[in-house]
Short mmCIF file of C-alpha atoms in Angstrom, two decimals:
data_model
loop_
_atom_site.label_atom_id
_atom_site.label_comp_id
_atom_site.label_asym_id
_atom_site.label_seq_id
_atom_site.Cartn_x
_atom_site.Cartn_y
_atom_site.Cartn_z
CA MET A 12 162.62 122.54 150.54
CA ARG A 13 161.41 123.80 147.63
CA TYR A 14 157.53 124.99 147.29
CA PRO A 15 156.63 125.01 143.75
CA ILE A 16 153.57 126.25 142.24
CA SER A 17 152.64 125.82 138.45
CA ASP A 18 151.68 128.68 135.98
CA GLU A 19 147.91 128.97 135.76
CA VAL A 20 148.13 129.01 131.86
CA ASN A 21 149.66 125.42 131.64
CA ARG A 22 147.94 123.46 134.24
CA PRO A 23 144.72 121.47 133.62
CA GLN A 24 141.78 123.54 135.44
CA ASP A 25 140.89 120.38 137.80
CA GLU A 26 144.42 120.67 139.07
CA PRO A 27 144.93 122.06 142.02
CA TYR A 28 147.76 124.36 142.46
CA ASN A 29 150.77 122.82 144.93
CA ALA A 30 151.97 125.72 147.42
CA GLY A 31 153.43 123.39 149.22
CA GLN A 32 153.51 121.92 152.81
CA GLY A 33 154.68 123.50 155.99
CA LEU A 34 154.09 127.04 154.90
CA LEU A 35 152.95 127.89 158.56
CA GLU A 36 156.69 126.77 159.65
CA ARG A 37 157.81 128.94 157.59
CA ALA A 38 155.95 132.02 158.32
CA PHE A 39 156.46 132.04 161.87
CA ALA A 40 160.22 131.20 161.49
CA ARG A 41 162.28 134.02 163.19
CA GLU A 42 164.07 135.47 160.19
CA ASN A 43 160.35 135.69 158.35
CA LEU A 44 158.96 137.08 161.44
CA LYS A 45 161.90 140.06 162.41
CA GLN A 46 161.04 141.02 158.51
CA ALA A 47 156.92 140.99 159.30
CA TRP A 48 157.19 143.11 162.36
CA LYS A 49 159.72 145.73 160.94
CA ARG A 50 156.85 146.23 158.10
CA VAL A 51 154.18 146.48 160.75
CA LYS A 52 156.11 149.06 162.64
CA ALA A 53 157.10 151.09 159.73
CA ASN A 54 152.79 151.09 158.53
CA LYS A 55 152.15 152.56 161.99
CA GLY A 56 148.61 152.36 162.37
CA ALA A 57 146.06 152.25 165.22
CA ALA A 58 145.27 149.63 167.83
CA GLY A 59 142.74 146.82 167.69
CA VAL A 60 140.07 145.69 170.12
CA ASP A 61 142.53 144.85 172.54
CA GLY A 62 143.97 148.71 172.97
CA LEU A 63 147.28 147.82 172.82
CA ASN A 64 149.51 150.00 170.41
CA ILE A 65 152.67 148.99 168.82
CA ASP A 66 154.75 149.28 171.67
CA GLN A 67 152.50 147.95 174.12
CA THR A 68 152.16 144.94 171.85
CA ALA A 69 155.64 144.24 171.65
CA GLU A 70 156.21 144.19 175.48
CA HIS A 71 152.87 141.63 175.32
CA LEU A 72 154.19 139.34 172.59
CA LEU A 73 158.03 139.08 174.74
CA THR A 74 155.88 137.15 177.44
CA GLN A 75 153.44 135.38 175.05
CA TRP A 76 154.52 134.47 171.75
CA VAL A 77 155.38 131.05 172.63
CA VAL A 78 151.66 130.48 173.65
CA ILE A 79 150.52 132.46 170.87
CA ARG A 80 153.16 130.41 168.18
CA GLU A 81 152.13 127.17 170.07
CA GLN A 82 148.23 127.46 169.20
CA LEU A 83 148.91 128.97 165.91
CA MET A 84 150.95 125.85 164.87
CA SER A 85 148.33 123.12 166.55
CA GLY A 86 145.24 124.95 164.63
CA VAL A 87 143.30 126.44 167.75
CA TYR A 88 144.81 129.96 167.40
CA ARG A 89 141.62 132.58 167.24
CA PRO A 90 142.12 135.88 165.72
CA SER A 91 140.55 138.78 167.37
CA PRO A 92 137.84 140.27 165.78
CA VAL A 93 138.32 143.30 163.96
CA ARG A 94 137.58 147.11 165.15
CA ARG A 95 135.44 149.02 163.00
CA VAL A 96 136.58 152.43 161.84
CA VAL A 97 134.97 154.97 159.46
CA ILE A 98 137.24 157.38 157.44
CA PRO A 99 136.20 159.83 155.22
CA LYS A 100 136.87 159.59 151.29
CA PRO A 101 138.40 162.38 149.20
CA ASP A 102 134.93 162.59 147.24
CA GLY A 103 132.97 163.33 150.45
CA GLY A 104 132.04 159.15 151.28
CA GLN A 105 133.07 157.55 153.36
CA ARG A 106 135.16 153.97 154.09
CA GLU A 107 134.84 151.58 156.53
CA LEU A 108 137.84 149.78 157.48
CA GLY A 109 138.29 146.86 159.80
CA ILE A 110 141.52 147.21 162.06
CA PRO A 111 143.41 143.76 163.39
CA THR A 112 144.92 144.28 166.57
CA VAL A 113 148.33 144.97 166.32
CA THR A 114 149.32 140.66 166.63
CA ASP A 115 146.99 139.62 164.21
CA ARG A 116 148.46 142.15 161.90
CA LEU A 117 151.84 140.97 162.55
CA ILE A 118 150.69 137.15 161.72
CA GLN A 119 149.19 137.92 158.70
CA GLN A 120 151.99 140.05 157.42
CA ALA A 121 154.19 137.10 158.05
CA LEU A 122 151.73 134.90 156.53
CA LEU A 123 151.52 136.98 153.22
CA GLN A 124 155.38 137.34 152.95
CA VAL A 125 154.92 133.75 152.25
CA LEU A 126 152.26 133.19 150.20
CA GLN A 127 152.82 136.39 148.06
CA PRO A 128 156.00 134.81 146.24
CA LEU A 129 153.79 132.04 145.82
CA LEU A 130 150.86 133.38 144.11
CA ASP A 131 151.69 136.55 143.04
CA PRO A 132 153.44 134.66 140.11
CA THR A 133 150.39 133.01 138.68
CA PHE A 134 148.30 136.57 138.64
CA SER A 135 147.45 138.27 135.04
CA GLU A 136 150.05 140.27 133.84
CA HIS A 137 147.09 142.65 133.48
CA SER A 138 146.57 143.22 137.16
CA TYR A 139 149.04 145.81 139.17
CA GLY A 140 147.28 146.38 142.36
CA PHE A 141 149.40 145.23 145.71
CA ARG A 142 151.90 143.38 144.05
CA PRO A 143 155.39 143.45 144.37
CA GLY A 144 157.29 145.61 141.51
CA ARG A 145 153.74 147.15 140.10
CA SER A 146 152.35 150.22 141.10
CA ALA A 147 149.38 152.48 140.34
CA GLN A 148 151.96 154.41 138.06
CA ASP A 149 152.78 151.54 135.76
CA ALA A 150 148.75 150.84 135.48
CA VAL A 151 148.51 154.34 134.17
CA LEU A 152 150.98 153.93 131.64
CA ALA A 153 149.71 150.35 130.34
CA ALA A 154 146.30 152.09 130.04
CA GLN A 155 147.71 155.03 127.65
CA ARG A 156 149.21 152.17 126.18
CA GLN A 157 146.05 150.67 125.09
CA VAL A 158 144.48 153.94 123.86
CA SER A 159 147.36 154.89 121.89
CA SER A 160 147.09 151.54 119.91
CA GLY A 161 143.72 153.15 119.04
CA ARG A 162 141.34 151.33 121.97
CA LYS A 163 139.51 154.62 122.51
CA VAL A 164 136.62 153.38 124.00
CA VAL A 165 136.53 152.30 127.93
CA VAL A 166 134.50 150.22 129.83
CA ASP A 167 135.45 151.28 133.31
CA VAL A 168 134.02 149.69 135.76
CA ASP A 169 133.86 149.45 139.76
CA LEU A 170 132.75 147.25 142.39
CA GLU A 171 130.10 147.85 144.42
CA LYS A 172 131.76 147.82 148.15
CA PHE A 173 133.90 145.09 147.07
CA PHE A 174 135.98 144.33 150.36
CA ASP A 175 132.66 143.97 152.21
CA ARG A 176 131.12 141.96 149.56
CA VAL A 177 133.85 138.97 149.54
CA ASP A 178 132.02 135.96 149.66
CA HIS A 179 133.99 133.57 152.37
CA ASP A 180 133.12 130.47 150.64
CA ILE A 181 134.00 131.21 146.96
CA LEU A 182 137.44 132.68 148.17
CA MET A 183 137.86 129.59 150.06
CA GLY A 184 137.44 127.34 146.96
CA ARG A 185 139.48 129.43 144.88
CA LEU A 186 142.17 129.85 147.65
CA ARG A 187 141.90 125.67 147.80
CA LYS A 188 142.90 125.14 143.96
CA ARG A 189 146.29 127.21 145.11
CA ILE A 190 147.19 126.25 148.06
CA THR A 191 147.28 122.37 149.41
CA ASP A 192 148.26 122.98 152.99
CA ARG A 193 145.31 122.95 155.11
CA ALA A 194 146.75 124.98 158.03
CA VAL A 195 147.14 128.07 156.23
CA ILE A 196 143.44 127.14 154.91
CA ARG A 197 142.38 126.80 158.52
CA LEU A 198 143.98 130.16 159.32
CA ILE A 199 142.84 132.03 156.67
CA ARG A 200 139.15 130.94 157.05
CA ALA A 201 139.43 131.80 161.02
CA TYR A 202 140.71 135.71 160.03
CA LEU A 203 137.63 135.72 157.44
CA ASP A 204 135.15 134.46 160.14
CA ALA A 205 136.50 136.57 163.06
CA GLY A 206 133.84 139.26 162.91
CA THR A 207 133.69 143.03 163.26
CA LEU A 208 133.25 144.68 166.82
CA ILE A 209 130.61 147.21 166.69
CA ASN A 210 129.21 148.96 169.37
CA GLY A 211 130.86 146.28 172.00
CA VAL A 212 129.17 143.17 169.93
CA VAL A 213 130.99 141.01 168.03
CA GLU A 214 129.06 140.92 164.45
CA LYS A 215 129.87 137.60 162.07
CA SER A 216 128.96 137.67 158.47
CA ARG A 217 129.87 135.40 155.66
CA CYS A 218 131.31 137.83 153.57
CA GLY A 219 133.68 140.97 153.66
CA ALA A 220 137.47 140.92 153.99
CA PRO A 221 138.18 143.90 155.86
CA GLN A 222 140.55 146.64 154.71
CA GLY A 223 143.03 147.12 156.89
CA GLY A 224 144.35 143.74 156.87
CA PRO A 225 147.74 143.04 155.48
CA LEU A 226 146.05 139.78 153.43
CA SER A 227 143.16 141.28 152.23
CA PRO A 228 144.68 142.43 149.20
CA LEU A 229 145.99 139.41 148.09
CA LEU A 230 143.04 137.35 148.97
CA ALA A 231 141.39 140.07 146.57
CA ASN A 232 143.63 139.30 143.85
CA VAL A 233 143.08 135.53 144.12
CA LEU A 234 139.75 136.39 143.42
CA LEU A 235 139.46 138.47 140.76
CA ASP A 236 141.93 136.47 139.00
CA GLU A 237 139.52 134.53 137.47
CA VAL A 238 137.54 137.15 135.43
CA ASP A 239 140.63 138.60 134.42
CA ARG A 240 141.98 134.87 133.03
CA GLU A 241 138.64 134.77 131.21
CA LEU A 242 139.06 138.41 129.50
CA GLU A 243 142.52 137.26 128.21
CA ARG A 244 140.86 133.95 127.24
CA ARG A 245 138.47 136.23 124.66
CA GLY A 246 141.56 138.61 123.77
CA HIS A 247 140.38 141.79 125.52
CA CYS A 248 142.78 144.27 126.42
CA PHE A 249 142.38 145.61 130.15
CA VAL A 250 144.22 146.96 133.34
CA ARG A 251 142.69 146.32 136.59
CA TYR A 252 144.05 147.66 139.65
CA ALA A 253 142.85 146.45 142.50
CA ASP A 254 138.80 146.44 142.28
CA ASP A 255 139.11 148.99 139.85
CA ALA A 256 138.97 147.60 136.40
CA ASN A 257 139.55 148.93 132.47
CA VAL A 258 138.47 147.46 129.62
CA TYR A 259 139.72 148.78 126.06
CA VAL A 260 137.83 148.35 122.95
CA ARG A 261 137.33 149.99 119.77
CA SER A 262 133.98 150.86 119.58
CA HIS A 263 131.16 151.33 122.32
CA LYS A 264 129.04 148.86 120.59
CA ALA A 265 131.82 146.61 121.84
CA GLY A 266 132.33 147.93 125.07
CA GLU A 267 128.31 147.09 125.94
CA ARG A 268 129.04 143.84 125.32
CA VAL A 269 132.29 143.48 127.48
CA MET A 270 129.98 145.27 130.21
CA ALA A 271 127.15 142.68 129.67
CA LEU A 272 129.96 140.08 130.09
CA LEU A 273 131.76 141.43 133.08
CA LYS A 274 128.85 141.67 134.83
CA ARG A 275 127.98 137.93 134.47
CA LEU A 276 131.35 137.41 135.59
CA TYR A 277 131.32 139.05 138.69
CA ASP A 278 127.48 137.97 139.82
CA LYS A 279 128.94 134.17 139.34
CA LEU A 280 131.44 136.06 142.35
CA HIS A 281 128.91 137.35 144.13
CA LEU A 282 129.65 140.91 143.64
CA SER A 283 127.66 143.41 142.17
CA VAL A 284 128.90 146.58 139.40
CA ASN A 285 128.21 150.04 140.62
CA ALA A 286 126.17 151.44 138.07
CA SER A 287 126.68 154.94 139.06
CA LYS A 288 130.37 154.75 139.14
CA SER A 289 130.85 152.40 136.23
CA ALA A 290 130.12 153.24 132.28
CA VAL A 291 131.22 152.37 128.62
CA ALA A 292 132.42 155.76 127.61
CA SER A 293 135.47 157.79 125.48
CA ALA A 294 138.80 156.75 127.30
CA PHE A 295 139.93 160.60 127.16
CA GLY A 296 139.02 162.53 130.21
CA ARG A 297 137.70 159.33 132.22
CA LYS A 298 139.55 159.05 135.70
CA PHE A 299 141.84 156.19 136.18
CA LEU A 300 143.62 156.06 139.36
CA GLY A 301 143.46 160.13 139.77
CA TYR A 302 144.65 160.21 136.25
CA GLU A 303 142.98 161.11 132.76
CA LEU A 304 144.11 160.65 129.44
CA TRP A 305 144.11 163.41 126.96
CA SER A 306 145.03 163.99 123.17
CA ALA A 307 147.28 166.70 121.64
CA ARG A 308 148.15 166.23 118.19
CA GLY A 309 147.48 163.15 118.14
CA GLU A 310 148.91 161.75 120.78
CA VAL A 311 147.86 160.16 123.95
CA LYS A 312 148.78 161.89 127.21
CA ARG A 313 148.54 161.83 130.66
CA ALA A 314 146.98 164.66 133.03
CA ALA A 315 146.42 164.81 136.97
CA SER A 316 142.60 164.33 136.74
CA TYR A 317 140.79 167.54 137.44
CA LYS A 318 139.33 166.07 140.89
CA ALA A 319 142.95 165.35 141.83
CA GLN A 320 143.96 168.70 141.02
CA LYS A 321 140.46 169.92 143.06
CA GLN A 322 141.48 167.94 145.99
CA PHE A 323 144.96 168.99 146.19
CA LYS A 324 143.72 172.48 146.57
CA GLN A 325 141.56 171.65 149.07
CA ARG A 326 144.38 169.91 151.07
CA ILE A 327 146.60 172.85 150.55
CA ARG A 328 143.78 174.96 152.04
CA TRP A 329 143.27 172.76 154.94
CA TYR A 330 147.55 172.88 155.58
CA THR A 331 147.10 176.52 155.16
CA ARG A 332 144.10 177.54 157.34
CA ARG A 333 145.03 181.09 158.54
CA SER A 334 143.76 181.03 162.01
CA CYS A 335 146.74 178.55 163.07
CA GLY A 336 149.57 181.19 164.22
CA ARG A 337 152.21 180.09 162.58
CA SER A 338 155.06 181.23 160.59
CA LEU A 339 154.65 181.17 157.05
CA GLN A 340 158.51 178.63 157.29
CA GLN A 341 156.30 176.20 159.74
CA ILE A 342 153.93 176.29 157.14
CA ALA A 343 156.05 175.72 154.43
CA ASP A 344 157.95 172.91 156.21
CA GLU A 345 154.64 171.29 157.14
CA LEU A 346 153.60 171.09 153.22
CA ARG A 347 156.94 169.54 152.05
CA PRO A 348 156.06 166.35 152.87
CA TYR A 349 152.30 166.35 151.36
CA ILE A 350 153.76 168.40 147.92
CA LEU A 351 156.82 166.21 147.63
CA GLY A 352 154.02 162.80 148.05
CA TRP A 353 151.97 164.15 145.85
CA LYS A 354 154.23 165.11 142.82
CA ALA A 355 155.93 161.48 143.17
CA TYR A 356 152.61 160.29 142.36
CA PHE A 357 151.33 162.56 139.63
CA GLY A 358 154.86 162.89 138.55
CA LEU A 359 153.61 161.04 134.92
CA SER A 360 151.33 163.98 134.23
CA GLN A 361 152.23 165.74 131.07
CA THR A 362 150.38 168.90 132.04
CA PRO A 363 153.21 171.31 132.89
CA ALA A 364 151.22 174.45 132.49
CA VAL A 365 148.81 172.81 134.85
CA TRP A 366 151.63 172.08 137.20
CA ARG A 367 152.70 176.29 137.11
CA GLU A 368 149.76 177.08 137.38
CA LEU A 369 149.29 174.79 140.70
CA ASP A 370 152.74 176.77 142.19
CA GLU A 371 151.54 180.06 141.43
CA TRP A 372 148.05 179.20 143.05
CA MET A 373 150.29 178.07 146.44
CA ARG A 374 153.10 181.18 145.90
CA HIS A 375 149.54 183.45 145.78
CA ARG A 376 147.93 181.88 148.81
CA LEU A 377 150.77 181.85 150.90
CA ARG A 378 151.45 185.92 149.55
CA ALA A 379 148.55 186.63 151.05
CA ILE A 380 148.66 184.38 154.26
CA GLN A 381 151.79 186.44 155.06
CA LEU A 382 150.39 189.97 154.30
CA LYS A 383 147.61 189.27 156.75
CA GLN A 384 149.87 188.33 159.48
CA TRP A 385 152.06 191.49 158.62
CA GLY A 386 148.93 193.16 158.92
CA ARG A 387 148.72 197.34 157.02
CA GLY A 388 150.68 200.01 157.75
CA THR A 389 153.97 200.11 159.57
CA THR A 390 154.63 196.81 159.86
CA THR A 391 154.10 195.64 155.97
CA TYR A 392 156.14 198.90 154.84
CA ARG A 393 159.14 197.82 157.33
CA GLU A 394 158.93 193.99 156.70
CA LEU A 395 158.98 195.10 152.62
CA ARG A 396 161.65 197.15 152.76
CA ALA A 397 164.44 194.74 154.62
CA LEU A 398 163.08 192.52 152.15
CA GLY A 399 164.72 194.81 149.35
CA ALA A 400 161.23 196.86 148.29
CA ASN A 401 161.71 200.00 147.07
CA ILE A 402 159.92 202.87 148.94
CA GLN A 403 157.28 203.18 146.36
CA VAL A 404 156.40 199.10 146.19
CA ALA A 405 156.39 199.06 150.05
CA GLN A 406 154.49 202.21 150.39
CA LYS A 407 151.93 201.03 147.84
CA VAL A 408 151.49 197.65 149.20
CA ALA A 409 151.30 198.47 153.16
CA GLY A 410 148.51 201.30 152.54
CA ASN A 411 146.44 199.33 150.08
CA THR A 412 142.86 198.33 151.57
CA CYS A 413 142.24 195.53 149.27
CA ARG A 414 141.26 192.23 150.41
CA TRP A 415 144.62 190.16 151.05
CA TRP A 416 144.16 188.16 148.41
CA ARG A 417 143.86 190.90 145.98
CA ASN A 418 146.71 192.61 147.55
CA SER A 419 148.83 189.69 147.56
CA ARG A 420 149.37 190.11 143.76
CA LEU A 421 150.52 192.94 141.84
CA ASP A 422 153.65 194.55 143.20
CA LEU A 423 154.36 191.72 146.35
CA ASN A 424 154.98 189.34 143.57
CA ARG A 425 158.15 191.25 143.05
CA VAL A 426 159.03 190.83 146.42
CA LEU A 427 158.06 187.35 148.04
CA ASN A 428 159.19 186.30 144.22
CA ILE A 429 159.68 182.55 143.55
CA ALA A 430 163.62 182.74 144.44
CA TRP A 431 162.13 183.89 147.93
CA PHE A 432 159.78 180.97 148.46
CA ASP A 433 162.76 178.38 146.92
CA ARG A 434 164.84 180.21 150.46
CA LEU A 435 162.09 179.35 152.39
CA GLY A 436 162.44 175.58 151.30
CA LEU A 437 158.70 175.16 149.10
CA VAL A 438 158.70 172.73 146.88
CA ARG A 439 157.60 173.04 143.44
CA LEU A 440 155.54 171.24 141.23
CA SER A 441 157.03 172.51 138.00
#
């Protein structure tokens, strides 16, 4: 049985999408559930309000899934409220997450796997966030193409507490235009209405799609696609990643007009533009998804933003805090996953000199740690000689009374050199 969905561009505006009937049967079919469980298990994550972790939930579902499935199919299932968790943001602020129970994450993931193939093809080609086959790097490349074409002014829009302010009624209205299966609509509404457990009390709201649920990113794209389509209709060039949108224009005056338009469009969705983080500005040096664009000899290039580099150093300092009594080998092993992940994400950077500087900074820091672990005097002398340092170098470093950071430069670079760090397994950026 096919579940066709028409292209938004080709359908009349008053004609709803037909995402098919019987979607719940497809969502909770055995094979789809197996794939959903693999995804939930791979994502790990904390327990919800029921206190059950992934392994405990697996045991629970062995005996209770038949009952839960029957409730889902009959429309009487009631999701648990989410558990509020506050995590620090890299910029020093805080982000509130709503953690569903593992059972509800499984149900949402199973539903997502059925809905996403139907809805995703209807979204704008300028939208990149939380979509299969698209990534933040793709969005950065698209932004670079827009600026390279001469659109060097950006309308950078950040929505204020977007996921907390998603209007349930507006969102459900947009969903009904795309999905005709009423059982799915009712279940999604039940998740939106489940509320948040705060200090033992369930608080309910007419707004919010908790970050932490598998369905939330898809629902966000459904809501924001309306703005994307209006920008396309007006011929604007833009890139959107989740609630972070950049529109590229050729003049500051044009940018101000676009900013006013966006504020009106978002206001219709009961969303607010964050004035402190939004601006009409030069596209060069403006941060987008951790990257900045810069110009060299008339060519637009990509770079990890200064803020991203600063956060990288802060994280390395945390991993290499000197009071933990670990060997340098242990530190290098712990650093490896983080450096590899950072390198993979910022691999589009076209600033080799910056990467070399970061490499040198990491090695300098690790040399200082190693020197401090050895101490001054005989131990340092003996270790350096064992590594092949000549007598003069070993004596000079071992007898130096400078601070560890300064003493870890100069002659020590020749002994604890790049090849030595390679043998240690320290990942290079450059």
